[in-house]
Coordinates of C-alpha atoms in Angstrom, one line a residue:
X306 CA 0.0 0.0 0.0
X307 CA 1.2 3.4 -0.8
X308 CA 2.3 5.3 1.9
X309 CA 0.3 8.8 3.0
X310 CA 4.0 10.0 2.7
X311 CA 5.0 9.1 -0.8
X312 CA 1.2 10.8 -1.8
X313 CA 2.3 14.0 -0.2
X314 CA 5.6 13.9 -1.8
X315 CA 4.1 12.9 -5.5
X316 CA 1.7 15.6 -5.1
X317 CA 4.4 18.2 -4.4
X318 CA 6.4 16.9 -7.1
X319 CA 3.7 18.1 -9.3
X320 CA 2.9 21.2 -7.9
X321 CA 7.0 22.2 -8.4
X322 CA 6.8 20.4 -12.1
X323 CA 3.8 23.3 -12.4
X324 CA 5.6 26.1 -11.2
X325 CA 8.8 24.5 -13.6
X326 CA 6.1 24.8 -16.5
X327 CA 5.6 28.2 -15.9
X328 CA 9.4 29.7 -15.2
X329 CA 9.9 28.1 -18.1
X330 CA 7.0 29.4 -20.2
X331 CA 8.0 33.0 -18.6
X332 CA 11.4 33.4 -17.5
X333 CA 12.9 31.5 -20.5
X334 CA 12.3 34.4 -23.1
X335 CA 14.9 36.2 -20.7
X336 CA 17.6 34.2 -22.7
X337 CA 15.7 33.9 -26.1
X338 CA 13.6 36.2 -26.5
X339 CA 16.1 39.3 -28.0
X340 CA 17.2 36.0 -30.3
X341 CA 14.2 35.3 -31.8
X342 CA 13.5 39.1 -32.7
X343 CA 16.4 39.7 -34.4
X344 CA 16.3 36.7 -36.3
X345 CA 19.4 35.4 -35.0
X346 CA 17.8 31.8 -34.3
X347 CA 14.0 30.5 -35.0
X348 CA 11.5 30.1 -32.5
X349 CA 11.8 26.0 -32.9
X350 CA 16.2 26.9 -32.7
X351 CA 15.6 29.1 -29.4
X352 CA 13.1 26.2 -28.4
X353 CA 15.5 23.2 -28.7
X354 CA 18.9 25.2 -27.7
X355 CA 17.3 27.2 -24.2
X356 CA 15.3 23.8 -23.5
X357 CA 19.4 22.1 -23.8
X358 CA 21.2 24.6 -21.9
X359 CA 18.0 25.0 -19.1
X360 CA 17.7 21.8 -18.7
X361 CA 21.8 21.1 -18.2
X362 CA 22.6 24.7 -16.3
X363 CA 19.2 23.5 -13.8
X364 CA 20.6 19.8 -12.9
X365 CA 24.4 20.5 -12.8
X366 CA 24.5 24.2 -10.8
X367 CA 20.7 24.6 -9.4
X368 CA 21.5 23.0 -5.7
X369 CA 22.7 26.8 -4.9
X370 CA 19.8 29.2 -4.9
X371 CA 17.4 26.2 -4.2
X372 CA 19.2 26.1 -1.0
X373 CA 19.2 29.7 -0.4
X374 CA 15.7 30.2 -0.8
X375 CA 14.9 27.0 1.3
X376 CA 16.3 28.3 4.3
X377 CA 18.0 32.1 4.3
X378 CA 14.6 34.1 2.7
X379 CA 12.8 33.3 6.4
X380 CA 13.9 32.0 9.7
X381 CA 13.0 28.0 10.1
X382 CA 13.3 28.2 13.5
X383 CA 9.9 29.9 13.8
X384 CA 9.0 26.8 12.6
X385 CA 10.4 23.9 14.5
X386 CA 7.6 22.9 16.7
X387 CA 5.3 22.6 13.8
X388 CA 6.9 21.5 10.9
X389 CA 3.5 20.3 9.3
X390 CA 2.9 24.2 8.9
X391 CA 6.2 25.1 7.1
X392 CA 5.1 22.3 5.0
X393 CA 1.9 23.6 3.8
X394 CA 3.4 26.9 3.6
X395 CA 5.1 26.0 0.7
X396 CA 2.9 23.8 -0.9
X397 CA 1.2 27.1 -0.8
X398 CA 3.8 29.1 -2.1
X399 CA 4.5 26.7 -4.7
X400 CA 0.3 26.7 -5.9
X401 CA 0.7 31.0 -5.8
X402 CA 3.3 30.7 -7.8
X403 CA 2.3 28.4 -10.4
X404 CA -1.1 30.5 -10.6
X405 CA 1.0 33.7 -11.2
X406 CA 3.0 32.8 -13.4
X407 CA 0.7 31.3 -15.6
X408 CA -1.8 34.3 -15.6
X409 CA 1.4 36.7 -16.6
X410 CA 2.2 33.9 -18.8
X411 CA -0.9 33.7 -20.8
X412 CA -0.9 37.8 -21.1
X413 CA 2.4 37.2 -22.7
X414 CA 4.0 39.2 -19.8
X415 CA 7.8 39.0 -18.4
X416 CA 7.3 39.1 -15.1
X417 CA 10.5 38.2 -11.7
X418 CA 10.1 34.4 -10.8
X419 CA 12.2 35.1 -7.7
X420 CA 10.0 38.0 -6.7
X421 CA 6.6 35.9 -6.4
X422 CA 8.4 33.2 -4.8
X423 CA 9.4 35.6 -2.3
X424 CA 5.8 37.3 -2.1
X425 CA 4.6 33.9 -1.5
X426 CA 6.6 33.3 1.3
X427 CA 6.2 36.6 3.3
X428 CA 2.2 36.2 2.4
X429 CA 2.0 32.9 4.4
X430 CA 4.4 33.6 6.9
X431 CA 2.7 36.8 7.9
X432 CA -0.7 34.5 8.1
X433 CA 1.2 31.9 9.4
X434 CA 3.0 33.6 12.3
X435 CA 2.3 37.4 12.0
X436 CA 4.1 40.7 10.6
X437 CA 7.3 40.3 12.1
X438 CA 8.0 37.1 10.4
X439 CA 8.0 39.4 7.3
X440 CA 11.8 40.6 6.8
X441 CA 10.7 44.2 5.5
X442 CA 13.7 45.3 4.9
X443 CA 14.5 42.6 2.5
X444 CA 11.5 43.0 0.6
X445 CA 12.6 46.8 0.3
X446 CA 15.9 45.8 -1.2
X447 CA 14.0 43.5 -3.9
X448 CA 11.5 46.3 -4.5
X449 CA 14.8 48.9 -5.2
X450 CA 16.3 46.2 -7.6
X451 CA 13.0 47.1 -9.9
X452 CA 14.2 50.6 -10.4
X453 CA 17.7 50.2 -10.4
X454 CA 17.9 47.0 -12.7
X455 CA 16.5 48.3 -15.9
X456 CA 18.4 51.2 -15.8
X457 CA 21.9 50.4 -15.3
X458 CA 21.1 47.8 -17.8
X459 CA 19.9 50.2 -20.0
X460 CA 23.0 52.2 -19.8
X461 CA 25.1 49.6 -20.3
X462 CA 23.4 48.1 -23.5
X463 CA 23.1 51.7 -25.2
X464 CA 27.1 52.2 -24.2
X465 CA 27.6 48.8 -25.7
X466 CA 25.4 49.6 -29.0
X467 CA 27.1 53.0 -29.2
X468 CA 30.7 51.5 -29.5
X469 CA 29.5 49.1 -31.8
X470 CA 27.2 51.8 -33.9
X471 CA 30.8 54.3 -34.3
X472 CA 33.2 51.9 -34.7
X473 CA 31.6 49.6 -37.3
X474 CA 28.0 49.5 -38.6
X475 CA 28.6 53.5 -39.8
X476 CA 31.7 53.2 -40.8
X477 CA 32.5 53.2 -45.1
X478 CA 34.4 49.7 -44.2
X479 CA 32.3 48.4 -42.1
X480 CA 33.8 44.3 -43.2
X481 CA 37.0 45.6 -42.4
X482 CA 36.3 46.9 -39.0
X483 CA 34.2 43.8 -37.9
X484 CA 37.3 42.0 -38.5
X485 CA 39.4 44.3 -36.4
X486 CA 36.8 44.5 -33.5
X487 CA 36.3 40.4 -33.7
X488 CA 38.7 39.2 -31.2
X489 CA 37.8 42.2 -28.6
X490 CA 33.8 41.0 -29.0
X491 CA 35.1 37.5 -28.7
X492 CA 37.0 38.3 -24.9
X493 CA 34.1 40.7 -24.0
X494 CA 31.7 38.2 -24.7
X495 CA 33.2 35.0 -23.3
X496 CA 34.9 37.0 -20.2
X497 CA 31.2 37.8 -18.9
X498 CA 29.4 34.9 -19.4
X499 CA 32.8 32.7 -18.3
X500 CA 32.8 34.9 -14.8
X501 CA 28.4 33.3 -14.8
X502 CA 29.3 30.0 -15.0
X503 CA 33.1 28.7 -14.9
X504 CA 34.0 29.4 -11.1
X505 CA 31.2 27.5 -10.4
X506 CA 32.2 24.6 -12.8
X507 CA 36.0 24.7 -11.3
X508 CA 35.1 24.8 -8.1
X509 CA 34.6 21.2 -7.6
X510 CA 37.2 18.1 -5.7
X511 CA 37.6 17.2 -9.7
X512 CA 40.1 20.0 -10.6
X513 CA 41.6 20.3 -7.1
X514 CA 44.6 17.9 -7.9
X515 CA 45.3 19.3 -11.1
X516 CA 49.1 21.7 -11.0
X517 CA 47.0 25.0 -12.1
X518 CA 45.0 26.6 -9.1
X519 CA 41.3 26.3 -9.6
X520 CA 40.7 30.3 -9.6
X521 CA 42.8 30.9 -12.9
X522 CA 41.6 28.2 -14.6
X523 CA 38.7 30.5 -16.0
X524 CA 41.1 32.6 -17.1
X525 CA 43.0 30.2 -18.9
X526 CA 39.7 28.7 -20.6
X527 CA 38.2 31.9 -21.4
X528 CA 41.5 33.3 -22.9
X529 CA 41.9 29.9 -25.4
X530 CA 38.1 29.9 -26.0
X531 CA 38.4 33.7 -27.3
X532 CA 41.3 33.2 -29.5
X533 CA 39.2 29.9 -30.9
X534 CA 36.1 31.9 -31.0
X535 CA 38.1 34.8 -33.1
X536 CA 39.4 32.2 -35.7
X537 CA 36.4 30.6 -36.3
X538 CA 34.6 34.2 -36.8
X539 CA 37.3 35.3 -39.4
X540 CA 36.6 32.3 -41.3
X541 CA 33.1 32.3 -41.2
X542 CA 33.1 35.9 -41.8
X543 CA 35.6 35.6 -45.1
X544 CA 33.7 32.3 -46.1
X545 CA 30.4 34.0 -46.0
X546 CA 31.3 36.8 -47.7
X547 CA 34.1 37.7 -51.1
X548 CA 35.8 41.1 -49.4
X549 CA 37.4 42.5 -52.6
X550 CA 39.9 45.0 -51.6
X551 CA 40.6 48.2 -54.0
X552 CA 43.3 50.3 -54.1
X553 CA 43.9 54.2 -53.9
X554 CA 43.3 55.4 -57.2
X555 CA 40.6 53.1 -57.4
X556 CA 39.3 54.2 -54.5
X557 CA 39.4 57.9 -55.3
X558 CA 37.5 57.4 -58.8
X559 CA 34.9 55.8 -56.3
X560 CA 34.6 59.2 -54.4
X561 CA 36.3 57.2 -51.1
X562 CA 39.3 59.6 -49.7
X563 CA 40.9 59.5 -46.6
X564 CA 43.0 56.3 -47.3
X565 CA 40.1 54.5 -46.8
X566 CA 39.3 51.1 -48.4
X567 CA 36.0 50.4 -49.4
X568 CA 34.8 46.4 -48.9
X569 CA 32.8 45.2 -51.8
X570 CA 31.1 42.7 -50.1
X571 CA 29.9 39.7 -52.7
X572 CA 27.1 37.2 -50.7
X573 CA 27.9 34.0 -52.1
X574 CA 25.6 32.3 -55.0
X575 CA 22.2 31.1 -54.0
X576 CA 22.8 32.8 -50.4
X577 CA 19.7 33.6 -48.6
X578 CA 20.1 35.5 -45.7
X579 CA 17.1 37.1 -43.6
X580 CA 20.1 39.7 -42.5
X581 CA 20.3 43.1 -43.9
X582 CA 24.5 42.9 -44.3
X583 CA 26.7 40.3 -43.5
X584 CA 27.8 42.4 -40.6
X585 CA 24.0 41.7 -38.8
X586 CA 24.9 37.8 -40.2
X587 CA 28.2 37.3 -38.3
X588 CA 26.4 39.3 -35.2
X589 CA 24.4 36.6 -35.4
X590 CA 26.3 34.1 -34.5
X591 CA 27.7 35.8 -31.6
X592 CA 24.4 36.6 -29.9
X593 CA 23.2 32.8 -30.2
X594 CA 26.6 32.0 -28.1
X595 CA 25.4 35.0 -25.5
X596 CA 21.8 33.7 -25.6
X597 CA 23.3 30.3 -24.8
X598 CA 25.3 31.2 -21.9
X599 CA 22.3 33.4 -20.4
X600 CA 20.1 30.0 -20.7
X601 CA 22.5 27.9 -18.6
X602 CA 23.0 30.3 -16.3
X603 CA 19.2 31.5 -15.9
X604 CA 18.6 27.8 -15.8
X605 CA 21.1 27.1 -13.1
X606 CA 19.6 30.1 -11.3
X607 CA 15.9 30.6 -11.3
X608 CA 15.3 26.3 -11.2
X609 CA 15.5 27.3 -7.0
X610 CA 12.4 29.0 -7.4
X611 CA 10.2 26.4 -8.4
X612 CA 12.2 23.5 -6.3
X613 CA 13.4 25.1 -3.1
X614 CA 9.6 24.5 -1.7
X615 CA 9.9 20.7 -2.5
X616 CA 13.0 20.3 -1.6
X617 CA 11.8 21.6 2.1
X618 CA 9.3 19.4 2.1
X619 CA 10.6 16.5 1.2
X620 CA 13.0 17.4 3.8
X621 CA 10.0 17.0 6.5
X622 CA 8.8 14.7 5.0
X623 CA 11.7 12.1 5.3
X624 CA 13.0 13.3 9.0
X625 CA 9.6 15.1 10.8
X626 CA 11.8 18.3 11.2
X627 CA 12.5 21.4 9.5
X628 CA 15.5 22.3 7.9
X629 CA 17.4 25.3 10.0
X630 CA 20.9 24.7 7.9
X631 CA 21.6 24.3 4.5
X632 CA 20.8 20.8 2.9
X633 CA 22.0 18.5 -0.2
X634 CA 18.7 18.9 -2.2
X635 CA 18.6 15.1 -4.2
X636 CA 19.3 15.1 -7.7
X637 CA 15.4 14.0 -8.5
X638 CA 14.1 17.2 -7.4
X639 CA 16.9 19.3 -9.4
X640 CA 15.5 16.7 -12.3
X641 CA 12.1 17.7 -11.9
X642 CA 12.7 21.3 -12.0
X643 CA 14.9 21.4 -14.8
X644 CA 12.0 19.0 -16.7
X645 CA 9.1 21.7 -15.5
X646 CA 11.2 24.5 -17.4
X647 CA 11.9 22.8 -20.6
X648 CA 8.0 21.5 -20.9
X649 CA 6.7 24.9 -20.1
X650 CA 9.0 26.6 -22.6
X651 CA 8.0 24.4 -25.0
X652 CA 4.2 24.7 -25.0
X653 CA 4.3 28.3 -23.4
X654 CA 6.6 29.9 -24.3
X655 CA 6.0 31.9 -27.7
X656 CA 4.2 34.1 -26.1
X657 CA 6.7 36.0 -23.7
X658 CA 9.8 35.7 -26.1
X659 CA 7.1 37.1 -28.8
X660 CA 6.9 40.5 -26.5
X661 CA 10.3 40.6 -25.3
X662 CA 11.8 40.0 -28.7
X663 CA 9.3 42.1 -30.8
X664 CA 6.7 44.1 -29.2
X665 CA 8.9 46.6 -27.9
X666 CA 11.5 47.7 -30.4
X667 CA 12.1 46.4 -34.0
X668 CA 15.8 44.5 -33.2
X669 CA 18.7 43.3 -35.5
X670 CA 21.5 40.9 -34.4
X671 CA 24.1 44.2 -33.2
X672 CA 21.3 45.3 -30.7
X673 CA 20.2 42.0 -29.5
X674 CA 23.6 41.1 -29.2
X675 CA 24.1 44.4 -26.8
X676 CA 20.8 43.9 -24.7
X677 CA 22.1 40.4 -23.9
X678 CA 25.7 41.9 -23.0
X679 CA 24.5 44.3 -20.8
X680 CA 22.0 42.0 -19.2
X681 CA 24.5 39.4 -18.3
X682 CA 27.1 42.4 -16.8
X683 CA 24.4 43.8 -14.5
X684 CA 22.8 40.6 -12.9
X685 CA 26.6 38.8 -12.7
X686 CA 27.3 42.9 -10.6
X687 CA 24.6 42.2 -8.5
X688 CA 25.4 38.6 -7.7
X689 CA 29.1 39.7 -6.8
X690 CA 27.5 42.9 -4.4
X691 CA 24.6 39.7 -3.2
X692 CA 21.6 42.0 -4.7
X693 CA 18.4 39.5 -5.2
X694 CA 17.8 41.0 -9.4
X695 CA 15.6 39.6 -12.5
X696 CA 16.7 38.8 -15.5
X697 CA 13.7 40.0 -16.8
X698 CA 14.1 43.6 -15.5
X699 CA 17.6 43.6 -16.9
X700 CA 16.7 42.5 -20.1
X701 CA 13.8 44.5 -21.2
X702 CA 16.2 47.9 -19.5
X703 CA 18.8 46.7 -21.9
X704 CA 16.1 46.5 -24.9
X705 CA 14.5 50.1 -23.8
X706 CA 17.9 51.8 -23.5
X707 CA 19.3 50.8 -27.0
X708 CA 15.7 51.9 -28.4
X709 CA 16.3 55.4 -26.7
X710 CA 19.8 55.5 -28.5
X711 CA 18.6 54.1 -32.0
X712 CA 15.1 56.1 -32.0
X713 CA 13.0 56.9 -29.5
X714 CA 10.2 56.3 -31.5
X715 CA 10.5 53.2 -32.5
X716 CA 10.0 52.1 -28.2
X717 CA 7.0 50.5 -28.0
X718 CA 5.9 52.5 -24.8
X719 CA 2.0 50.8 -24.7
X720 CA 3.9 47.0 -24.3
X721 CA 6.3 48.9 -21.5
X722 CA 3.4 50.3 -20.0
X723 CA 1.9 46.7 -19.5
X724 CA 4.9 45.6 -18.1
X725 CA 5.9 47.5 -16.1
X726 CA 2.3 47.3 -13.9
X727 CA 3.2 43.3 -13.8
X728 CA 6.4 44.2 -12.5
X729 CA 4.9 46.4 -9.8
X730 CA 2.1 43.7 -8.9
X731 CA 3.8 40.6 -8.9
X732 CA 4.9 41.0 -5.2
X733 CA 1.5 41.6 -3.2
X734 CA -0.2 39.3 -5.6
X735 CA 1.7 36.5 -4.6
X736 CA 2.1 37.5 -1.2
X737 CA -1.8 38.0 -1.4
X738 CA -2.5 34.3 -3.3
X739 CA -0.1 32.6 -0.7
X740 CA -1.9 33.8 2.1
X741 CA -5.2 32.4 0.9
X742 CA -4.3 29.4 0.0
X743 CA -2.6 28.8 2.4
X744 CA -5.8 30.1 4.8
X745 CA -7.3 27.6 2.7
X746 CA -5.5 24.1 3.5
X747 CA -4.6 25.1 7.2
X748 CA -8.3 24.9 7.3
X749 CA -8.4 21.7 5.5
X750 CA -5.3 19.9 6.9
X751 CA -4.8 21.1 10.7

């Protein structure tokens, strides 16, 4: 006979596998979404590669934050005589979630995973115990973050768009310069998203023995990975397009002075390219490697939200206590979040990449490319400074600020405006849908 406990922990398997389905649906066009507008990847690419990396980033680096949230965002020792409370709590939180997520999902709205799960918490545990089990000050910080987010990433994506804009898509030799500026995109690119993810990946008992210290071998991988990443990119950028070079008199009889060389750039036969120059084409390539390193990393971060409640309760469950330290969380429960966020991107999630990627600006590779730059430098700053940030605020600053740079115009302000108010609600509707829910079992169950 099956066991009242194995129920419980089936059932809360599912209700995490939900709230998976819907990060994924949501938070997923975080990584994508700027992809799929420019045309840098399809929706079925973005689909099969962020489903790969979300999956892999969730299993292999999501024991972190699932921890965190499982037993730093309140104080467990409130609950330690009743244990059976904590444990609806986050059945609650996980059922608040789930609902939120899906109703910003199905409006085709980014909204902060992280912020409902912690609007969930503080809405039970001020039910649950009363107001001062609510850490206001924390929820302060995390409403600051909403402000702050978007705009230094803003800043840093039209900075990023503006070196890019001067120093090669307006210049007369525009082929020419890409090639120069190559291997300083390559470093740039693969020295942000190496700081995301390789210190956690050489930090393990595996590289301890080996001669090199574990701390520069980053450095090491990023530097060989950017001379790699520059070959390759020369090749594909001579291979994909016939840069005819023409001397000075030639040059002058073209009207070019200066010493400048003009490209003649010559697409190869039968070429069809849904790029407006082969400079947007080898841009291209570039953001699908940033878009990839933003999905392992989201992946490896925002899985905590939908399986740090399980993981707590299948803590009670197997020892009748409640966890007041941190805790191995089993590989199964990783599994199941990383499952929920590849299923839920798959059925759900056209919708949110559709407004982050083309209902606010009109994008092309070099701007996508500088949105997903900038997004990556401001939430790997906050993690270094220990700021709670979303993705999602980051993203859609980055996106705003190169609009502002490009034309103002052209900023869809009706789709910010939308938002922007499920930004500002997501907090006390979660906190508000976690404390009625979990009114509701406490009723039920004790």
């Amino acid at each position: 006979m099956i066991s009242i406990a194995v129920v419980q922990l089936g059932l809360t398997a599912i209700l995490a596998f939900y709230v998976a389905w819907n990060l994924g649906a949501n938070d997923v066009a975080n990584s994508m979404g700027t992809s799929v507008g420019s045309k840098a990847v399809t929706l079925r690419q973005a689909l099969i590669i962020a489903g790969i990396l979300e999956f892999t980033g969730a299993v292999l680096f999501g024991q972190g934050v699932a921890t965190t949230l499982a037993t730093k965002v309140i104080d467990p020792t409130l609950f330690a005589q009743t244990p059976q409370v904590l444990l609806l709590g986050m059945m609650s939180v996980l059922l608040a979630c789930g609902l939120w997520l899906q109703i910003a999902t199905s409006l085709g709205l980014p909204v902060a995973s992280s912020h409902a799960v912690v609007g969930a918490i503080a809405g039970f545990c001020w039910v649950a115990i009363g107001v001062q089990a609510v850490d206001w000050g924390t929820l302060g910080r995390i409403s600051l973050t909403w402000i702050i987010t978007p705009v230094i990433s803003g800043i840093l994506a039209a900075g990023f768009y503006g070196i890019i804009n001067t120093s090669i898509l307006r210049r007369t030799n525009p082929i020419v310069r890409l090639r120069e500026w190559i291997p300083w995109l390559s470093a740039l690119l693969l020295s942000i998203f190496g700081a995301i993810v390789m210190p956690s990946l050489f930090n393990r008992p595996l590289f301890y023995a080996l001669p090199i210290p574990a701390h520069d071998l980053p450095i090491i991988t990023v530097s060989i990975a950017a001379i790699v990443l520059s070959l390759i990119s020369w090749h594909q950028l001579e291979s994909g397009s016939l840069i005819l070079s023409v001397n000075p008199e030639e040059s002058r009889d073209k009207g070019i002075h200066n010493g400048e060389i003009e490209a003649n750039i010559v697409p190869p036969p039968n070429s069809v390219s849904p790029f407006p120059s082969p400079i947007e084409q080898q841009l291209a390539r570039f953001q699908v490697l940033s878009a990839c390193f933003v999905a392992f990393a989201h992946g490896s971060n925002d899985v905590g939200n939908a399986i740090a409640p399980l993981a707590v309760i299948a803590y009670i469950i197997a020892t009748g206590a409640v966890p007041l330290t941190a805790f191995n969380i089993p590989l199964w429960i990783l599994i199941v979040g990383g499952a929920g966020i590849v299923a839920g991107l798959s059925v759900w999630g056209k919708k949110v990449i559709t407004t982050v990627g083309e209902n606010i600006i009109p994008l092309q590779p070099s701007s996508g490319f500088c949105a997903e730059i900038a997004t990556a430098t401001t939430v790997l700053l906050a993690s270094r400074f220990g700021f709670p940030v979303s993705t999602s605020h980051a993203l859609v600053g980055g996106i705003v600020g190169i609009g502002l740079i490009q034309n103002w115009r052209t900023v869809r302000f009706q789709t910010l405006k939308s938002i922007a108010l499920a930004w500002l609600v997501t907090l006390p509707a979660a906190a508000s849908l976690g404390a009625i829910i979990f009114i509701s079992l406490r009723g039920i169950f004790l």
